[in-house]
Amino acid sequence: MAEMLPLPALHASHSGCWLRDGQGNTRPVGKGDAIVAAADTPLLLLNAPLIASRLGYPDLSGLDLLELFAFIHPARFVVPTPKGLAHALGLPEPEDDGAVPALLQQAAEALLSRCEASAWAEREGAWSALQNLTRLRWTWAPLLAARIVQPQQAERWLFARLPEWEEAPERPQPAQVTLDPEAVAARLTQLTGEGAEARPAQRAYALEAAQVFAPRRREGLPHLLLAQAGTGTGKTLGYLAPASLWAQESGGTVWVSTYTKALQRQLRRESRRAWGERRADGTPPVVVRKGRENYLCLLNLEDALQGGFTGRAAILAQLVARWASYSQDGDMIGGDLPGWLGTLFRQRGVAALTDRRGECVYAGCPHYRKCFIERAARASAQADLVIANHALVMVNAARGRDAAQRPTRLVFDEGHHVFEAADSTFAAALTGAEAIELRRWVIGPERGSKGRRRGLAARLADVASYDEAGGKAVAAARHAAEALPGDGWLQRVGEGAPSGPLEELLAAVRATVYARDESGGQEAGYGLETEAAQLDGAFVERAGAAQAALADLRAPLIRLGVRLEAIMAEPPDWLDGTGRARIEGARHSLAWRIDLIAAWEALLERLGGPADPEFVDWLAVERAEAREFDIGIHRRWLDPMKPFARTVLEGAHGAMLTSATLRDGNDWDAAVVRSGAPHLGLTPRLSSFESPFDYAAQAEVLIVTDVPKGDVAALAGAYGRLIEASGGGVLGLFTAIRRLRAVHGRIADRLARSGLPLYAQHVDPIDTGTLVDIFRDDPRASLLGTDALRDGVDVPGDSLRLVVMEQVPWPKPSILHRARRLAGGGTAFDDRIIRLRLAQAFGRLIRSGQDRGKFVVLSAAFPSRLLAAFPPGTPVTRLTLEEALQRVGSGALGKPVQHERHP
Ligand code: SF4
């Protein structure tokens, strides 16, 4: 038997609480006793916030095994459950909830004794970090101090240890090559492995994908392919085959863009078949590139370590610093930083360590040469394959620093999400939260706030003192920025005491929204909105004043940009390489702020005049659980593929959009429109490849017709019984968080007592990626969630056997949706959206040739016209809940009670 740390341990699940003392006696306890015990003495726990939510006692703290794991094995993966911890440490799985406290004692001892082993791979830096953590009174520090010996040589601190990136010469433009179909097929065989089962559809798909790499015939008109590939076609290797061949023959870079992090991870894995980890010169041929806001900013971390963070957040900063030394690429969101680490500290500490708002000072930063973001940007310029996401590709094209680095050969996987990504990338929003960020960027943080963030004047002090016109421009911008909302704006606006023209406008927005909203969201606590139309004279006047204030700010920023350009053209003697890079960085961030302000002015300009048919504008008060958190005016393109076509497609030589759900049934029309092709007068190549799966034998759709809509008790009852009948393995999808919570609250305890754990987004204090990891790891677990789970979940095998949708996923009737619906064909437009959502949700079920599963929709009136969402051949049955329970319980497939086969 493994040794145990003789400290008391507590476990709480939906089925009860168990306490084990230091002498090895475990007993079930009530919640009250558990809370008293935890308040008395620090207990061993796993995932304190989760235990706290199970006990209904938010202040719970103790010796959290996850924190210890993050210290001892930073950047290592563990599923944060008792079973996951046991696997990670090579301990036997606990047989039931009652055995978990003993496991915690074993795991604690196993982890602590690793610090004493000479083979501890993550020893470097641990002793120094522990000294800091001891000062911060981290609960684990005294226990670790007894096990970690002081190294003989002083440890280098993180910032000295990280390697520097190296500048490399620009790559020449790619050679013009036409791929030989035989060579593409041979490359595919090489990637899938000799002797792998031949997949004719995959081969045909690879040959189609190869077409987009051909030399472009006309400027501004890329090769464009729309390729629908049913699940199981093997599309990833299908496009990586021609992509890797083209990169090899042409010396160019291919970008593959995804929507979900799950696919990015899969691509990173699969790309290893085509490229090694490193080239002979040590550089990586494949680079994952994300938006800046994903990466650790070392300057922010230094700030946090040196007093910027206090209390628990300071402990988080120390654990993040441990991770940074061992991280592959510094990616904090979906990279190798455990997704659960941030939630253990119950605050937005992780986000505050990234570069969220473009505060980077580039070469002015002491860590510039070690910066993870700069390293990724440089590596991607030299890479054969860049794995990115849709938003980054678009932001890069719209305001990238380096035109030479713009992607020219692009594969948009999960291509059905390009529209959504374009929609948010090309949106404009003049809100209080956005405007205060701009104020801080110009003026610096308000008095009393900690941190290194500095205003424009401080960042460009040397320029201001050297160049008089530049100095005056900085001073004028600083003065003009006083008109923007300042700290406390939300409260002032809410109380009807706004200060300055922008806050006055926001107050008018708020008043108008409350006066007009008829969505029913007021009582439900949701966000509120109203069209930006029929606004009265007083409102328009305020908009005019705000617009003038913004113009007053933009003018000196433009003047400053001109001065910086002049300085760069004739650099003074004192301006060294670092100074030049810093000014370059400042010019870049100035340029996009100037664009931002211009977009806001345009938005305000139109409020008094006629509507612009290209855009949809509305006023909104953002709320969560009835608490306001932002107020503002929003603008979206009616068709965001227009700016997408101009900024991304036009400059590309070849692009493809691919997905299992690109088309609507057999109809390509909407997919072509949603590719942006018509805006360039382009006719894309269209191809489709059927899934090799036998849906008739592997899956069925059950439409349950007797759960009344709007009856939460009946809905919860149906979910509970379906989960019991299936023995877990259920993914439950909701369109409203409120209903999800209500259902979870009614069934979680009962299911837990039957050994069927139920997890839920928006309920459990666990990030979505980790929830999916937990679900995947336990075939008896079930997971409830909303949109993000509809197509972010890739769980092949036994863990996912049943998908249950609470109702037909109607689009939210927002102002934006109404405008697009009107332009897109009314009901037909809605139907397309619903079919796409159903197809995505169904797509979670069958991920491999061996998967079996059922798809249940709880809908009394499911229109037959939506059935085309499911793959041809899938049996569809309308039946009662009782009948559905029998079918789910029996595990039978393919012999429906009364079956409706769609065309
Ligand atoms: S260069 Fe920018 S992002 Fe990188 S560490 Fe410095 S401030 Fe942060």
PDB file of N, CA and C in Angstrom, residues 264-336:
ATOM      1  N   GLN A 264      -6.947  22.628 -32.892  1.00  0.00           N
ATOM      2  CA  GLN A 264      -5.543  23.083 -32.925  1.00  0.00           C
ATOM      3  C   GLN A 264      -4.635  22.025 -32.318  1.00  0.00           C
ATOM      4  N   ARG A 265      -5.091  21.467 -31.204  1.00  0.00           N
ATOM      5  CA  ARG A 265      -4.271  20.438 -30.546  1.00  0.00           C
ATOM      6  C   ARG A 265      -4.121  19.225 -31.456  1.00  0.00           C
ATOM      7  N   GLN A 266      -5.235  18.843 -32.087  1.00  0.00           N
ATOM      8  CA  GLN A 266      -5.186  17.681 -32.973  1.00  0.00           C
ATOM      9  C   GLN A 266      -4.228  17.951 -34.143  1.00  0.00           C
ATOM     10  N   LEU A 267      -4.286  19.162 -34.688  1.00  0.00           N
ATOM     11  CA  LEU A 267      -3.419  19.497 -35.810  1.00  0.00           C
ATOM     12  C   LEU A 267      -1.955  19.466 -35.419  1.00  0.00           C
ATOM     13  N   ARG A 268      -1.674  19.958 -34.230  1.00  0.00           N
ATOM     14  CA  ARG A 268      -0.292  19.951 -33.753  1.00  0.00           C
ATOM     15  C   ARG A 268       0.213  18.489 -33.732  1.00  0.00           C
ATOM     16  N   ARG A 269      -0.662  17.605 -33.232  1.00  0.00           N
ATOM     17  CA  ARG A 269      -0.284  16.181 -33.176  1.00  0.00           C
ATOM     18  C   ARG A 269      -0.088  15.606 -34.573  1.00  0.00           C
ATOM     19  N   GLU A 270      -1.070  15.828 -35.427  1.00  0.00           N
ATOM     20  CA  GLU A 270      -1.027  15.175 -36.734  1.00  0.00           C
ATOM     21  C   GLU A 270       0.063  15.750 -37.637  1.00  0.00           C
ATOM     22  N   SER A 271       0.405  17.020 -37.428  1.00  0.00           N
ATOM     23  CA  SER A 271       1.429  17.622 -38.285  1.00  0.00           C
ATOM     24  C   SER A 271       2.789  16.957 -38.061  1.00  0.00           C
ATOM     25  N   ARG A 272       2.945  16.292 -36.906  1.00  0.00           N
ATOM     26  CA  ARG A 272       4.238  15.622 -36.637  1.00  0.00           C
ATOM     27  C   ARG A 272       4.514  14.527 -37.653  1.00  0.00           C
ATOM     28  N   ARG A 273       3.459  14.015 -38.289  1.00  0.00           N
ATOM     29  CA  ARG A 273       3.688  12.970 -39.285  1.00  0.00           C
ATOM     30  C   ARG A 273       4.376  13.545 -40.524  1.00  0.00           C
ATOM     31  N   ALA A 274       4.125  14.815 -40.780  1.00  0.00           N
ATOM     32  CA  ALA A 274       4.724  15.422 -41.972  1.00  0.00           C
ATOM     33  C   ALA A 274       6.023  16.149 -41.653  1.00  0.00           C
ATOM     34  N   TRP A 275       6.107  16.706 -40.458  1.00  0.00           N
ATOM     35  CA  TRP A 275       7.289  17.473 -40.099  1.00  0.00           C
ATOM     36  C   TRP A 275       7.813  16.979 -38.756  1.00  0.00           C
ATOM     37  N   GLY A 276       9.102  17.004 -38.584  1.00  0.00           N
ATOM     38  CA  GLY A 276       9.673  16.652 -37.284  1.00  0.00           C
ATOM     39  C   GLY A 276       9.454  17.797 -36.303  1.00  0.00           C
ATOM     40  N   GLU A 277       9.910  17.604 -35.085  1.00  0.00           N
ATOM     41  CA  GLU A 277       9.782  18.634 -34.046  1.00  0.00           C
ATOM     42  C   GLU A 277      10.659  19.844 -34.398  1.00  0.00           C
ATOM     43  N   ARG A 278      11.883  19.545 -34.891  1.00  0.00           N
ATOM     44  CA  ARG A 278      12.859  20.605 -35.216  1.00  0.00           C
ATOM     45  C   ARG A 278      13.510  20.325 -36.556  1.00  0.00           C
ATOM     46  N   ARG A 279      13.922  21.388 -37.229  1.00  0.00           N
ATOM     47  CA  ARG A 279      14.735  21.210 -38.431  1.00  0.00           C
ATOM     48  C   ARG A 279      16.183  20.998 -37.995  1.00  0.00           C
ATOM     49  N   ALA A 280      17.039  20.725 -38.990  1.00  0.00           N
ATOM     50  CA  ALA A 280      18.454  20.489 -38.671  1.00  0.00           C
ATOM     51  C   ALA A 280      19.056  21.714 -37.958  1.00  0.00           C
ATOM     52  N   ASP A 281      18.577  22.926 -38.312  1.00  0.00           N
ATOM     53  CA  ASP A 281      19.150  24.126 -37.676  1.00  0.00           C
ATOM     54  C   ASP A 281      18.482  24.454 -36.342  1.00  0.00           C
ATOM     55  N   GLY A 282      17.613  23.574 -35.881  1.00  0.00           N
ATOM     56  CA  GLY A 282      17.000  23.771 -34.559  1.00  0.00           C
ATOM     57  C   GLY A 282      15.703  24.552 -34.580  1.00  0.00           C
ATOM     58  N   THR A 283      15.317  25.114 -35.748  1.00  0.00           N
ATOM     59  CA  THR A 283      14.078  25.905 -35.784  1.00  0.00           C
ATOM     60  C   THR A 283      12.865  24.979 -35.960  1.00  0.00           C
ATOM     61  N   PRO A 284      11.704  25.401 -35.457  1.00  0.00           N
ATOM     62  CA  PRO A 284      10.515  24.544 -35.597  1.00  0.00           C
ATOM     63  C   PRO A 284       9.840  24.742 -36.957  1.00  0.00           C
ATOM     64  N   PRO A 285       9.561  23.660 -37.679  1.00  0.00           N
ATOM     65  CA  PRO A 285       8.862  23.814 -38.964  1.00  0.00           C
ATOM     66  C   PRO A 285       7.363  24.078 -38.790  1.00  0.00           C
ATOM     67  N   VAL A 286       6.818  23.705 -37.615  1.00  0.00           N
ATOM     68  CA  VAL A 286       5.387  23.914 -37.363  1.00  0.00           C
ATOM     69  C   VAL A 286       5.242  24.815 -36.140  1.00  0.00           C
ATOM     70  N   VAL A 287       4.446  25.852 -36.273  1.00  0.00           N
ATOM     71  CA  VAL A 287       4.293  26.800 -35.160  1.00  0.00           C
ATOM     72  C   VAL A 287       2.804  27.031 -34.907  1.00  0.00           C
ATOM     73  N   VAL A 288       2.425  26.978 -33.637  1.00  0.00           N
ATOM     74  CA  VAL A 288       1.045  27.333 -33.296  1.00  0.00           C
ATOM     75  C   VAL A 288       1.040  28.815 -32.954  1.00  0.00           C
ATOM     76  N   ARG A 289       0.164  29.535 -33.573  1.00  0.00           N
ATOM     77  CA  ARG A 289       0.162  30.981 -33.383  1.00  0.00           C
ATOM     78  C   ARG A 289      -1.234  31.412 -32.959  1.00  0.00           C
ATOM     79  N   LYS A 290      -1.289  32.110 -31.860  1.00  0.00           N
ATOM     80  CA  LYS A 290      -2.591  32.580 -31.371  1.00  0.00           C
ATOM     81  C   LYS A 290      -2.566  34.089 -31.205  1.00  0.00           C
ATOM     82  N   GLY A 291      -3.691  34.635 -30.830  1.00  0.00           N
ATOM     83  CA  GLY A 291      -3.751  36.068 -30.573  1.00  0.00           C
ATOM     84  C   GLY A 291      -2.905  36.424 -29.353  1.00  0.00           C
ATOM     85  N   ARG A 292      -2.431  37.664 -29.281  1.00  0.00           N
ATOM     86  CA  ARG A 292      -1.550  38.091 -28.192  1.00  0.00           C
ATOM     87  C   ARG A 292      -2.157  37.798 -26.825  1.00  0.00           C
ATOM     88  N   GLU A 293      -3.489  37.935 -26.754  1.00  0.00           N
ATOM     89  CA  GLU A 293      -4.134  37.820 -25.451  1.00  0.00           C
ATOM     90  C   GLU A 293      -4.079  36.405 -24.879  1.00  0.00           C
ATOM     91  N   ASN A 294      -3.532  35.460 -25.654  1.00  0.00           N
ATOM     92  CA  ASN A 294      -3.398  34.084 -25.150  1.00  0.00           C
ATOM     93  C   ASN A 294      -2.088  33.859 -24.401  1.00  0.00           C
ATOM     94  N   TYR A 295      -1.090  34.701 -24.662  1.00  0.00           N
ATOM     95  CA  TYR A 295       0.249  34.405 -24.159  1.00  0.00           C
ATOM     96  C   TYR A 295       0.559  35.137 -22.852  1.00  0.00           C
ATOM     97  N   LEU A 296       1.454  34.532 -22.106  1.00  0.00           N
ATOM     98  CA  LEU A 296       1.969  35.204 -20.917  1.00  0.00           C
ATOM     99  C   LEU A 296       2.799  36.401 -21.353  1.00  0.00           C
ATOM    100  N   CYS A 297       2.539  37.561 -20.749  1.00  0.00           N
ATOM    101  CA  CYS A 297       3.392  38.732 -20.958  1.00  0.00           C
ATOM    102  C   CYS A 297       4.376  38.745 -19.801  1.00  0.00           C
ATOM    103  N   LEU A 298       5.656  38.614 -20.098  1.00  0.00           N
ATOM    104  CA  LEU A 298       6.662  38.500 -19.038  1.00  0.00           C
ATOM    105  C   LEU A 298       6.741  39.770 -18.202  1.00  0.00           C
ATOM    106  N   LEU A 299       6.461  40.901 -18.852  1.00  0.00           N
ATOM    107  CA  LEU A 299       6.530  42.151 -18.095  1.00  0.00           C
ATOM    108  C   LEU A 299       5.378  42.216 -17.080  1.00  0.00           C
ATOM    109  N   ASN A 300       4.217  41.758 -17.501  1.00  0.00           N
ATOM    110  CA  ASN A 300       3.098  41.695 -16.554  1.00  0.00           C
ATOM    111  C   ASN A 300       3.415  40.733 -15.418  1.00  0.00           C
ATOM    112  N   LEU A 301       4.068  39.612 -15.763  1.00  0.00           N
ATOM    113  CA  LEU A 301       4.393  38.638 -14.719  1.00  0.00           C
ATOM    114  C   LEU A 301       5.407  39.237 -13.735  1.00  0.00           C
ATOM    115  N   GLU A 302       6.404  39.906 -14.272  1.00  0.00           N
ATOM    116  CA  GLU A 302       7.402  40.502 -13.386  1.00  0.00           C
ATOM    117  C   GLU A 302       6.738  41.483 -12.423  1.00  0.00           C
ATOM    118  N   ASP A 303       5.839  42.254 -13.011  1.00  0.00           N
ATOM    119  CA  ASP A 303       5.093  43.207 -12.211  1.00  0.00           C
ATOM    120  C   ASP A 303       4.301  42.519 -11.097  1.00  0.00           C
ATOM    121  N   ALA A 304       3.658  41.424 -11.461  1.00  0.00           N
ATOM    122  CA  ALA A 304       2.847  40.678 -10.486  1.00  0.00           C
ATOM    123  C   ALA A 304       3.730  40.092  -9.398  1.00  0.00           C
ATOM    124  N   LEU A 305       4.911  39.606  -9.782  1.00  0.00           N
ATOM    125  CA  LEU A 305       5.810  38.988  -8.806  1.00  0.00           C
ATOM    126  C   LEU A 305       6.401  40.020  -7.858  1.00  0.00           C
ATOM    127  N   GLN A 306       6.478  41.258  -8.355  1.00  0.00           N
ATOM    128  CA  GLN A 306       7.120  42.285  -7.530  1.00  0.00           C
ATOM    129  C   GLN A 306       6.115  43.167  -6.809  1.00  0.00           C
ATOM    130  N   GLY A 307       4.979  42.614  -6.485  1.00  0.00           N
ATOM    131  CA  GLY A 307       4.046  43.379  -5.656  1.00  0.00           C
ATOM    132  C   GLY A 307       2.785  43.805  -6.361  1.00  0.00           C
ATOM    133  N   GLY A 308       2.719  43.625  -7.700  1.00  0.00           N
ATOM    134  CA  GLY A 308       1.513  43.998  -8.435  1.00  0.00           C
ATOM    135  C   GLY A 308       0.326  43.144  -8.015  1.00  0.00           C
ATOM    136  N   PHE A 309       0.605  41.892  -7.658  1.00  0.00           N
ATOM    137  CA  PHE A 309      -0.443  40.992  -7.173  1.00  0.00           C
ATOM    138  C   PHE A 309      -0.250  40.793  -5.675  1.00  0.00           C
ATOM    139  N   THR A 310      -1.345  40.723  -4.974  1.00  0.00           N
ATOM    140  CA  THR A 310      -1.228  40.469  -3.537  1.00  0.00           C
ATOM    141  C   THR A 310      -2.130  39.292  -3.152  1.00  0.00           C
ATOM    142  N   GLY A 311      -1.937  38.792  -1.935  1.00  0.00           N
ATOM    143  CA  GLY A 311      -2.794  37.715  -1.415  1.00  0.00           C
ATOM    144  C   GLY A 311      -2.698  36.470  -2.283  1.00  0.00           C
ATOM    145  N   ARG A 312      -3.861  35.851  -2.510  1.00  0.00           N
ATOM    146  CA  ARG A 312      -3.887  34.608  -3.292  1.00  0.00           C
ATOM    147  C   ARG A 312      -3.373  34.832  -4.715  1.00  0.00           C
ATOM    148  N   ALA A 313      -3.647  36.001  -5.287  1.00  0.00           N
ATOM    149  CA  ALA A 313      -3.198  36.260  -6.654  1.00  0.00           C
ATOM    150  C   ALA A 313      -1.677  36.199  -6.741  1.00  0.00           C
ATOM    151  N   ALA A 314      -0.989  36.613  -5.665  1.00  0.00           N
ATOM    152  CA  ALA A 314       0.479  36.573  -5.671  1.00  0.00           C
ATOM    153  C   ALA A 314       0.961  35.120  -5.712  1.00  0.00           C
ATOM    154  N   ILE A 315       0.220  34.237  -5.056  1.00  0.00           N
ATOM    155  CA  ILE A 315       0.581  32.807  -5.104  1.00  0.00           C
ATOM    156  C   ILE A 315       0.393  32.283  -6.525  1.00  0.00           C
ATOM    157  N   LEU A 316      -0.700  32.697  -7.136  1.00  0.00           N
ATOM    158  CA  LEU A 316      -0.919  32.296  -8.535  1.00  0.00           C
ATOM    159  C   LEU A 316       0.260  32.754  -9.399  1.00  0.00           C
ATOM    160  N   ALA A 317       0.699  33.988  -9.213  1.00  0.00           N
ATOM    161  CA  ALA A 317       1.808  34.507 -10.021  1.00  0.00           C
ATOM    162  C   ALA A 317       3.054  33.636  -9.858  1.00  0.00           C
ATOM    163  N   GLN A 318       3.313  33.179  -8.626  1.00  0.00           N
ATOM    164  CA  GLN A 318       4.483  32.313  -8.401  1.00  0.00           C
ATOM    165  C   GLN A 318       4.321  30.982  -9.138  1.00  0.00           C
ATOM    166  N   LEU A 319       3.121  30.433  -9.112  1.00  0.00           N
ATOM    167  CA  LEU A 319       2.910  29.151  -9.803  1.00  0.00           C
ATOM    168  C   LEU A 319       2.996  29.341 -11.316  1.00  0.00           C
ATOM    169  N   VAL A 320       2.526  30.482 -11.801  1.00  0.00           N
ATOM    170  CA  VAL A 320       2.641  30.764 -13.232  1.00  0.00           C
ATOM    171  C   VAL A 320       4.122  30.927 -13.612  1.00  0.00           C
ATOM    172  N   ALA A 321       4.887  31.538 -12.729  1.00  0.00           N
ATOM    173  CA  ALA A 321       6.321  31.703 -13.018  1.00  0.00           C
ATOM    174  C   ALA A 321       7.002  30.330 -13.098  1.00  0.00           C
ATOM    175  N   ARG A 322       6.606  29.408 -12.222  1.00  0.00           N
ATOM    176  CA  ARG A 322       7.145  28.036 -12.294  1.00  0.00           C
ATOM    177  C   ARG A 322       6.814  27.435 -13.660  1.00  0.00           C
ATOM    178  N   TRP A 323       5.542  27.621 -14.050  1.00  0.00           N
ATOM    179  CA  TRP A 323       5.105  27.058 -15.333  1.00  0.00           C
ATOM    180  C   TRP A 323       5.879  27.687 -16.503  1.00  0.00           C
ATOM    181  N   ALA A 324       6.099  29.002 -16.430  1.00  0.00           N
ATOM    182  CA  ALA A 324       6.720  29.694 -17.563  1.00  0.00           C
ATOM    183  C   ALA A 324       8.090  29.104 -17.901  1.00  0.00           C
ATOM    184  N   SER A 325       8.805  28.613 -16.882  1.00  0.00           N
ATOM    185  CA  SER A 325      10.133  28.046 -17.171  1.00  0.00           C
ATOM    186  C   SER A 325      10.036  26.728 -17.922  1.00  0.00           C
ATOM    187  N   TYR A 326       8.914  26.064 -17.801  1.00  0.00           N
ATOM    188  CA  TYR A 326       8.805  24.729 -18.411  1.00  0.00           C
ATOM    189  C   TYR A 326       7.836  24.692 -19.582  1.00  0.00           C
ATOM    190  N   SER A 327       7.188  25.818 -19.836  1.00  0.00           N
ATOM    191  CA  SER A 327       6.175  25.836 -20.892  1.00  0.00           C
ATOM    192  C   SER A 327       6.819  25.719 -22.262  1.00  0.00           C
ATOM    193  N   GLN A 328       6.102  25.046 -23.146  1.00  0.00           N
ATOM    194  CA  GLN A 328       6.576  24.908 -24.515  1.00  0.00           C
ATOM    195  C   GLN A 328       6.560  26.248 -25.234  1.00  0.00           C
ATOM    196  N   ASP A 329       5.479  27.030 -25.049  1.00  0.00           N
ATOM    197  CA  ASP A 329       5.379  28.257 -25.832  1.00  0.00           C
ATOM    198  C   ASP A 329       4.718  29.429 -25.103  1.00  0.00           C
ATOM    199  N   GLY A 330       4.495  29.298 -23.800  1.00  0.00           N
ATOM    200  CA  GLY A 330       3.942  30.433 -23.056  1.00  0.00           C
ATOM    201  C   GLY A 330       2.465  30.682 -23.302  1.00  0.00           C
ATOM    202  N   ASP A 331       1.797  29.725 -23.942  1.00  0.00           N
ATOM    203  CA  ASP A 331       0.369  29.891 -24.237  1.00  0.00           C
ATOM    204  C   ASP A 331      -0.436  29.562 -22.974  1.00  0.00           C
ATOM    205  N   MET A 332      -1.145  30.568 -22.453  1.00  0.00           N
ATOM    206  CA  MET A 332      -1.853  30.368 -21.182  1.00  0.00           C
ATOM    207  C   MET A 332      -3.286  29.882 -21.365  1.00  0.00           C
ATOM    208  N   ILE A 333      -3.822  30.049 -22.566  1.00  0.00           N
ATOM    209  CA  ILE A 333      -5.236  29.715 -22.745  1.00  0.00           C
ATOM    210  C   ILE A 333      -5.309  28.567 -23.753  1.00  0.00           C
ATOM    211  N   GLY A 334      -5.428  27.357 -23.251  1.00  0.00           N
ATOM    212  CA  GLY A 334      -5.508  26.213 -24.170  1.00  0.00           C
ATOM    213  C   GLY A 334      -4.144  25.647 -24.517  1.00  0.00           C
ATOM    214  N   GLY A 335      -3.071  26.207 -23.949  1.00  0.00           N
ATOM    215  CA  GLY A 335      -1.737  25.648 -24.163  1.00  0.00           C
ATOM    216  C   GLY A 335      -1.407  24.681 -23.047  1.00  0.00           C
ATOM    217  N   ASP A 336      -0.152  24.721 -22.544  1.00  0.00           N
ATOM    218  CA  ASP A 336       0.175  23.735 -21.507  1.00  0.00           C
ATOM    219  C   ASP A 336       0.001  24.261 -20.079  1.00  0.00           C
TER     220      ASP A 336
END
